[in-house]
Short mmCIF file of C-alpha atoms in Angstrom, two decimals:
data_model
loop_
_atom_site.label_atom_id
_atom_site.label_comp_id
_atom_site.label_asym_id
_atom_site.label_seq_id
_atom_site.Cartn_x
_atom_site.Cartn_y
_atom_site.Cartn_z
CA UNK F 1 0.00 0.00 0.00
CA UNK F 2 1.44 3.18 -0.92
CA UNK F 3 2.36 5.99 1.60
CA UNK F 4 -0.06 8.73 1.22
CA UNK F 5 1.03 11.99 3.23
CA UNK F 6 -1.55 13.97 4.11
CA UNK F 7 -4.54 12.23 3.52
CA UNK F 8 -5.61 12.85 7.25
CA UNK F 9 -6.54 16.21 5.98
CA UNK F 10 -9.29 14.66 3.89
CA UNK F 11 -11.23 13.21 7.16
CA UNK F 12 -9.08 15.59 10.07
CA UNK F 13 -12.21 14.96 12.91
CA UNK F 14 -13.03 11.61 12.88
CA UNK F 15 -9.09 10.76 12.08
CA UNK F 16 -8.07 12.86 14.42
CA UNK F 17 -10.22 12.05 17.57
CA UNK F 18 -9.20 7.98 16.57
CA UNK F 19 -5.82 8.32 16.80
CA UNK F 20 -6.27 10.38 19.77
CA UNK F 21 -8.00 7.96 21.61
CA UNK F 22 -6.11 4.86 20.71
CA UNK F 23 -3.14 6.56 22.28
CA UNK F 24 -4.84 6.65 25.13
CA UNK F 25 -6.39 2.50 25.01
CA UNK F 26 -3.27 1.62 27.22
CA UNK F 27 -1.72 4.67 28.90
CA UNK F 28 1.17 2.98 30.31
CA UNK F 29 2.32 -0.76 29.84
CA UNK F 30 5.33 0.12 31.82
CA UNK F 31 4.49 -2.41 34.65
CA UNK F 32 3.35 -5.32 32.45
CA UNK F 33 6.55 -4.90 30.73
CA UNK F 34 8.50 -4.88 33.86
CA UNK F 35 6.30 -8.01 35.03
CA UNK F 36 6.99 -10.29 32.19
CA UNK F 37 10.81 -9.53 31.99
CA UNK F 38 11.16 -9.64 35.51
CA UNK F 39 13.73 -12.16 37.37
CA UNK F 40 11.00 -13.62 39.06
CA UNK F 41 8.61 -14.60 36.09
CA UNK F 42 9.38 -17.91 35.13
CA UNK F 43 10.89 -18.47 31.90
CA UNK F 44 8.42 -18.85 28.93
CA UNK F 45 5.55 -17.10 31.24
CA UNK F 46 4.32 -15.32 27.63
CA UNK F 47 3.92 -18.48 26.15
CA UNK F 48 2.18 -20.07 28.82
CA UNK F 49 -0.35 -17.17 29.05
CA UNK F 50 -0.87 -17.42 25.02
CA UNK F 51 -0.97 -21.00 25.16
CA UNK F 52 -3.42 -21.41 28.27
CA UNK F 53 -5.74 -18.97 26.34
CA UNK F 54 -5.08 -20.80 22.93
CA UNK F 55 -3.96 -17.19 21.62
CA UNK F 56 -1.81 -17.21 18.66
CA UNK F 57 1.74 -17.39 19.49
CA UNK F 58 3.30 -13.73 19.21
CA UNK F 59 6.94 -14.71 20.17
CA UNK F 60 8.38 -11.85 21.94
CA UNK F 61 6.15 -9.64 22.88
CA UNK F 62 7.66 -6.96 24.34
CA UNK F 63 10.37 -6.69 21.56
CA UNK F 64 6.53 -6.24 19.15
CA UNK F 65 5.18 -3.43 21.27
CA UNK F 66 8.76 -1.62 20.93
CA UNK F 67 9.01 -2.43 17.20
CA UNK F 68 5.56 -0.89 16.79
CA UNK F 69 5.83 1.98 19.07
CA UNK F 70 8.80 2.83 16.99
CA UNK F 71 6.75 2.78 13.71
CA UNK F 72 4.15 5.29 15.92
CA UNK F 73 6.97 7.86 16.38
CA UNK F 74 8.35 7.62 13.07
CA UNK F 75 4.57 8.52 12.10
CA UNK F 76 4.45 11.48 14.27
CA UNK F 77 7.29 12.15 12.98
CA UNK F 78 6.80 11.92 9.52
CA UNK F 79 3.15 11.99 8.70
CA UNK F 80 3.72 8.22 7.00
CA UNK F 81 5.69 5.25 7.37
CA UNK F 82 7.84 3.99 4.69
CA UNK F 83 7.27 0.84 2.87
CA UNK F 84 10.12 -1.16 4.00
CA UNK F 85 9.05 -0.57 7.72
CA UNK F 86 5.25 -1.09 7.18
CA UNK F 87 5.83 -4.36 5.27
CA UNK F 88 7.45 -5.33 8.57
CA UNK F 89 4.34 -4.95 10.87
CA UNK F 90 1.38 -4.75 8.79
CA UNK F 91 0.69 -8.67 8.88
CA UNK F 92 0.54 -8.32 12.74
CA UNK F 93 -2.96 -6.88 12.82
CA UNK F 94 -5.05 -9.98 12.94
CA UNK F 95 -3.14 -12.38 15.33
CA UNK F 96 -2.67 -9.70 17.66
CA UNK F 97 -6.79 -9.08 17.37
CA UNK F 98 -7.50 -12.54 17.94
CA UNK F 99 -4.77 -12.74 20.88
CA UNK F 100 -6.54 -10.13 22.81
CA UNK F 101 -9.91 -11.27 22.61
CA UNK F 102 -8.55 -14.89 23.74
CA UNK F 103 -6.53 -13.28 26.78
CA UNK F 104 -10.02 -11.72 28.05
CA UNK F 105 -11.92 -14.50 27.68
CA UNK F 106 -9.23 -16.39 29.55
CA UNK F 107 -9.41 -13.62 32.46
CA UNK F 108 -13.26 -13.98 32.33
CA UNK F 109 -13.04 -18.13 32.53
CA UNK F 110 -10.67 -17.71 35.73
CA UNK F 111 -13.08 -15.01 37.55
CA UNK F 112 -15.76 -17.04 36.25
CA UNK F 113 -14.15 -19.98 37.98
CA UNK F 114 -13.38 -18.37 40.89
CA UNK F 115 -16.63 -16.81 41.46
CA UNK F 116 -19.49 -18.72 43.86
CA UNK F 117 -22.79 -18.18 43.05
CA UNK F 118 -23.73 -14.80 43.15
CA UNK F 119 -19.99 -12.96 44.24
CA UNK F 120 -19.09 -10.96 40.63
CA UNK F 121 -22.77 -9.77 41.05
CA UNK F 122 -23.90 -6.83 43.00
CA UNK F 123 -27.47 -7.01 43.38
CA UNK F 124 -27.34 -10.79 44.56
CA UNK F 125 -27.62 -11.79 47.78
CA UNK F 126 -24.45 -13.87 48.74
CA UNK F 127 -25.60 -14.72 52.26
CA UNK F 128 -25.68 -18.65 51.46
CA UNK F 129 -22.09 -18.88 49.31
CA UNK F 130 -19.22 -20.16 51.20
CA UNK F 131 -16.53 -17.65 51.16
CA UNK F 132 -13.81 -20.10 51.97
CA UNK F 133 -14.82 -22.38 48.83
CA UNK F 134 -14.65 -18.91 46.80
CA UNK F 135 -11.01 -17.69 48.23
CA UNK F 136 -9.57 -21.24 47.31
CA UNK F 137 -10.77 -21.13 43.84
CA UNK F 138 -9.53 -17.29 43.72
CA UNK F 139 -5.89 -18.71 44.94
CA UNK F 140 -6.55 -21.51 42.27
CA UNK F 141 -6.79 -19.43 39.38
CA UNK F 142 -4.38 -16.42 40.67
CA UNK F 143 -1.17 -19.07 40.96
CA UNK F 144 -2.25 -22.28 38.61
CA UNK F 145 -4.10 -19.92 36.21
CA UNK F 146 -1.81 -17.06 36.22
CA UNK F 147 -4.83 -14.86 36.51
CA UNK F 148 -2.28 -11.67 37.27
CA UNK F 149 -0.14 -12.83 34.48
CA UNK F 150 -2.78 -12.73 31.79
CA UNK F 151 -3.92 -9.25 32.66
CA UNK F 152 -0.30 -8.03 32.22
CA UNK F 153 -0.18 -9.95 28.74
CA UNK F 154 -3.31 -9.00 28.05
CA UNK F 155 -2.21 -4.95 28.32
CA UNK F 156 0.85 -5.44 26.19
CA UNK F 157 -1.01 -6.99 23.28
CA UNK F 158 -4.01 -4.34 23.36
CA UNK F 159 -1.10 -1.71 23.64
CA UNK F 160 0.55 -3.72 20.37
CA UNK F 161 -3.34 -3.79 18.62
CA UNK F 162 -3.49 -0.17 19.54
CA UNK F 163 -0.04 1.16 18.04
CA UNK F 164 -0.80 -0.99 14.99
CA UNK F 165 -4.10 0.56 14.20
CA UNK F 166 -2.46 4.22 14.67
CA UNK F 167 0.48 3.16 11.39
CA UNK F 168 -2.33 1.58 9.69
CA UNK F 169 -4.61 4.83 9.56
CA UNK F 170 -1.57 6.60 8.34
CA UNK F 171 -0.86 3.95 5.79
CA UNK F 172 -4.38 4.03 4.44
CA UNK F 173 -5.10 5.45 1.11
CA UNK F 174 -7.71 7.61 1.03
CA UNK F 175 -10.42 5.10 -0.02
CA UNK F 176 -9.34 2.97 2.37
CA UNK F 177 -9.17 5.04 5.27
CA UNK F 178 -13.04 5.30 6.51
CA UNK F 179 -12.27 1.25 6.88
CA UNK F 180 -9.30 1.46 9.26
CA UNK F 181 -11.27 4.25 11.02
CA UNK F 182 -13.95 2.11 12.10
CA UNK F 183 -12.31 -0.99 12.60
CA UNK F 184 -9.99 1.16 15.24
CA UNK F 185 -13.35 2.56 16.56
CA UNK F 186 -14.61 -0.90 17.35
CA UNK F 187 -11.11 -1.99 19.04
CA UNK F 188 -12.16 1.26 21.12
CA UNK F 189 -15.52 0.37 21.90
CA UNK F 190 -14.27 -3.37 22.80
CA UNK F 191 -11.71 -2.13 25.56
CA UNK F 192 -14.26 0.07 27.02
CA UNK F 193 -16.78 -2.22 27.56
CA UNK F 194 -15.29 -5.46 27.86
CA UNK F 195 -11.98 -4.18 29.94
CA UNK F 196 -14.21 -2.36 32.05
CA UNK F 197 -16.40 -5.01 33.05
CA UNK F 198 -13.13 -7.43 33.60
CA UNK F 199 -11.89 -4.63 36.22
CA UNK F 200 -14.93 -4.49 37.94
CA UNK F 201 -15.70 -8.13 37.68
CA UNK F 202 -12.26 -8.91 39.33
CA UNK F 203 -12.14 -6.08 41.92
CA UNK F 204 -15.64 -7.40 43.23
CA UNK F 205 -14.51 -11.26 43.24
CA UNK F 206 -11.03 -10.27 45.35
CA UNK F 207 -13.28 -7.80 47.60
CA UNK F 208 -15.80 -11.16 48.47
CA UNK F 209 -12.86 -13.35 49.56
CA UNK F 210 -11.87 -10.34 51.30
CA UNK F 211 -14.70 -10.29 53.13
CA UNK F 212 -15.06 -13.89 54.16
CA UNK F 213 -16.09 -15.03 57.30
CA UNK F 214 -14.43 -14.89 61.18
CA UNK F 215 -13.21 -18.49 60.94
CA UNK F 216 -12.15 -18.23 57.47
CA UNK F 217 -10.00 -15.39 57.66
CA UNK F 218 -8.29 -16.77 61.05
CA UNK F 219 -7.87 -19.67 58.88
CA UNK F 220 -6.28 -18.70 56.03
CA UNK F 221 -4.54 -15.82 57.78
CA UNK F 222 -2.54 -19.07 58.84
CA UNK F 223 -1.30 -19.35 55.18
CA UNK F 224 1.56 -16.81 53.55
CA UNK F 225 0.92 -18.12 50.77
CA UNK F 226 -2.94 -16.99 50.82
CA UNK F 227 -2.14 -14.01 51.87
CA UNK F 228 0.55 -13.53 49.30
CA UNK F 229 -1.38 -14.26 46.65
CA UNK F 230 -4.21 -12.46 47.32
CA UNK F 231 -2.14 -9.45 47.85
CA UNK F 232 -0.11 -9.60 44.85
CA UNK F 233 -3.46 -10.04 42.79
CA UNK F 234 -4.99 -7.27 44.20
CA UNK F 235 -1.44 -5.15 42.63
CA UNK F 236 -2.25 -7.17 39.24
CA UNK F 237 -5.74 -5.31 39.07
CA UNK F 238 -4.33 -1.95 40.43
CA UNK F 239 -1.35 -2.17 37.62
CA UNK F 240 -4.35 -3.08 34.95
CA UNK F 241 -6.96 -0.11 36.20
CA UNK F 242 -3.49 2.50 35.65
CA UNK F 243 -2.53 0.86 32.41
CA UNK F 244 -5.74 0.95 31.23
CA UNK F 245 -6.47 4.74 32.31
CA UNK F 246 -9.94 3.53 34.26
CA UNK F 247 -10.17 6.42 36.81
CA UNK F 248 -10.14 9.06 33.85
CA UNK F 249 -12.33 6.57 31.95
CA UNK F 250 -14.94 6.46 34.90
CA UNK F 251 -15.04 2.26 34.86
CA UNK F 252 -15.33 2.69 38.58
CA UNK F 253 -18.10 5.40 38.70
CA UNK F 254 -20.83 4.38 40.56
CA UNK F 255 -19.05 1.21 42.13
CA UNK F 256 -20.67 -0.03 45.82
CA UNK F 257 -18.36 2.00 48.01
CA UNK F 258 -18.19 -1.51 50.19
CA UNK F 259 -15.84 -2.98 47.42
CA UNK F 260 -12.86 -0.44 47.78
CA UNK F 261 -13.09 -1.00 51.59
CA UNK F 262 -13.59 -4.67 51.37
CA UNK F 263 -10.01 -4.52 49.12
CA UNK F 264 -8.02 -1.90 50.98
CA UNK F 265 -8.06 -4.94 53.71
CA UNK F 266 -6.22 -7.54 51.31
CA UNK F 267 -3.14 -7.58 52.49
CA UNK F 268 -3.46 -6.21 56.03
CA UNK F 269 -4.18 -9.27 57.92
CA UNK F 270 -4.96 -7.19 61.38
CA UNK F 271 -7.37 -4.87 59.67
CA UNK F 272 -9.20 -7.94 58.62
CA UNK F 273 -9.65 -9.75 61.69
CA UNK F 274 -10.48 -6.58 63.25
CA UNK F 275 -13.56 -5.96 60.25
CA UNK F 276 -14.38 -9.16 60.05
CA UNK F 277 -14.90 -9.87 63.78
CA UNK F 278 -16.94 -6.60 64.23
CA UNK F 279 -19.33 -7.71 61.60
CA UNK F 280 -19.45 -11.51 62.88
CA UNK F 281 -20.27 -9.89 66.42
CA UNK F 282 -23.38 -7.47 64.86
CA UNK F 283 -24.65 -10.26 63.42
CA UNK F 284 -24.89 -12.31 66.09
CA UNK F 285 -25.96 -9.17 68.80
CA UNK F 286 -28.47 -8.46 65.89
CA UNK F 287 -29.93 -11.93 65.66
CA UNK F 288 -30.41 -12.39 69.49
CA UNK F 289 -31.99 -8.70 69.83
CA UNK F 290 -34.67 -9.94 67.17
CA UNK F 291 -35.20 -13.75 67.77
CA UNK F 292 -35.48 -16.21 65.97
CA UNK F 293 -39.21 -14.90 64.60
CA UNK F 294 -37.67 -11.98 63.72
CA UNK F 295 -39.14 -9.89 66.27
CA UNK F 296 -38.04 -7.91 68.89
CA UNK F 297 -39.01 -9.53 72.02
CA UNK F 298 -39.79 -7.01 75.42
CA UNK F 299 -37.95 -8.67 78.31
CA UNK F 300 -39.24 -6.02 80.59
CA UNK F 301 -42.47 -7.66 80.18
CA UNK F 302 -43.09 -11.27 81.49
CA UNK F 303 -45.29 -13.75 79.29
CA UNK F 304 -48.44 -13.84 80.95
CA UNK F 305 -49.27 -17.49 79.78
CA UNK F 306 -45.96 -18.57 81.63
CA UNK F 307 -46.86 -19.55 85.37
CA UNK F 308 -44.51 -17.27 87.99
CA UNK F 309 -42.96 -20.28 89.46
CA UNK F 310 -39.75 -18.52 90.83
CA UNK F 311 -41.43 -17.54 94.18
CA UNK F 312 -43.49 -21.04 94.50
CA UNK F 313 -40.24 -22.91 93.98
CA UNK F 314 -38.10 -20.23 96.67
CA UNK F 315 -41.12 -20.84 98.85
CA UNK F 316 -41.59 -24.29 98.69
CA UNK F 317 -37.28 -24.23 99.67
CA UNK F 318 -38.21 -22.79 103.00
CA UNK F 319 -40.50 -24.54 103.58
CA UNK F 320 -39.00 -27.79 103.62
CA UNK F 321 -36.21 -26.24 105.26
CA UNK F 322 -38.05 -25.31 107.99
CA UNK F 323 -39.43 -28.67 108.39
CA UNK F 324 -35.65 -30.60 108.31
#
């Protein structure tokens, strides 16, 4: 496809305002970067994420996202890429498409998996789920899933998707160019409404086994690797809510206030046992002060139909006392 500088002058709002905004789709992959080419990931951790989500194998990753991000400045630069360095990336399109929407659904199947009935949902009521079955399937998919892992992947690729719809607008002949608009438009739409719903999903599933029960959290207070985990996850959706710009985005607008409370406890074992005890303890001072019928009994008032046997019985004592 030949270069055509200029062209964006043919279409400069709905160009414009495109480009804009896919700049923005990841604002900083910094962390997931850091993440996957950390000491501590194990070696082949991109693979394993691709290959557990049956995503098309994009080799190195992170040596992609640079190669494209340099074709982005070389457009701002420029107003066009040459040939020799489109030819290079302009195949990349589709498997990195395809590789993002696997990686989502592969975040989705893990909440999914670690969600019990009713815990990604907020207007159910999750009185009858068992917490502790819900933070084991949470650990489950965080360490044998790589649930944190994918998310980071998952940013990198959109952030590759991203850059490579900004060179191909530029690319785009004229004719072309209302088709790589709205093809970029729909990667736009996609991250807002399916990322946001994956950040929300996940913050609410981590905020349930947050909240679990007394007995449960003395439990698995008794495991660092519990409490590791659930920690480290809660830093996996706090890296992918930055990265993904959510705050200025408003994907949090309007969440239950309950959730950020029920999270700023993961990781702060005391605070938990603390929380968790007080609202064991209402409970159970709330469930006497009703009764069981769910009324409030008056204790200042004896039942009439029960017989006043106190005095008979202290009566009938002296009585027999007196006779001994």
């Amino acid at each position: 496809m030949a270069d055509t500088p200029g062209s964006a002058a043919h279409d400069p709002g709905t160009a414009a305002t495109v480009v804009r905004a896919l700049g923005d789709v990841v604002v900083s992959v910094e962390a997931a970067i850091a993440r996957v080419q950390s000491g501590d990931a194990p070696n082949g951790l991109v693979g394993r994420v691709l290959d557990a989500a049956e995503a098309p194998d994009l080799g190195d990753v992170v040596a992609r996202h640079n190669a494209l991000i340099r074709a982005v400045a070389i457009v701002e630069q420029r107003g066009s890429l040459p040939d020799g360095e489109w030819a290079a990336v302009a195949g990349q399109g589709a498997d990195l498409a395809v590789a993002v929407d696997r990686l989502r659904s592969r975040a989705g199947g893990l909440l999914d998996a670690a969600s019990v009935p009713g815990a990604d949902r907020e207007d159910d009521d999750t009185s009858d789920d068992d917490p502790a079955a819900g933070t084991a399937a949470l650990v489950t998919a965080a360490t044998d899933g790589l649930l944190g892992e994918t998310l980071q992947v998952l940013v990198l690729t959109e952030g590759c998707l991203a850059a490579w719809h900004r060179v191909r607008i530029a690319r785009a002949a004229v004719a072309d160019r209302p088709a790589a608009v709205a093809d970029a438009r729909a990667l736009l739409a996609d991250h807002l409404t399916h990322d946001g719903e994956l950040l929300r999903r996940g913050r609410r599933v981590l905020a349930r086994a947050a909240a679990a029960t007394p007995l449960e959290t003395v439990r698995r207070l008794s495991s660092a690797r519990t409490v590791r985990t659930l920690g480290q996850l809660r830093r996996d959706l706090d890296d992918f809510r930055s990265a993904c710009g959510a705050d200025a985005a408003g994907w949090l607008d309007g969440e239950d206030p309950a959730v950020e409370a029920d999270l700023a406890a993961v990781g702060n074992p005391l605070r938990v046992v603390g929380d968790v005890f007080g609202r064991g303890l209402a409970r159970v001072t709330d469930a006497r002060r009703r009764g069981d019928d769910g009324t409030e009994p008056d204790a200042a008032e004896p039942d009439a139909a029960e017989p006043d046997t106190a005095g008979q019985d202290a009566g009938g004592d002296e009585h027999r006392a007196s006779k001994a």
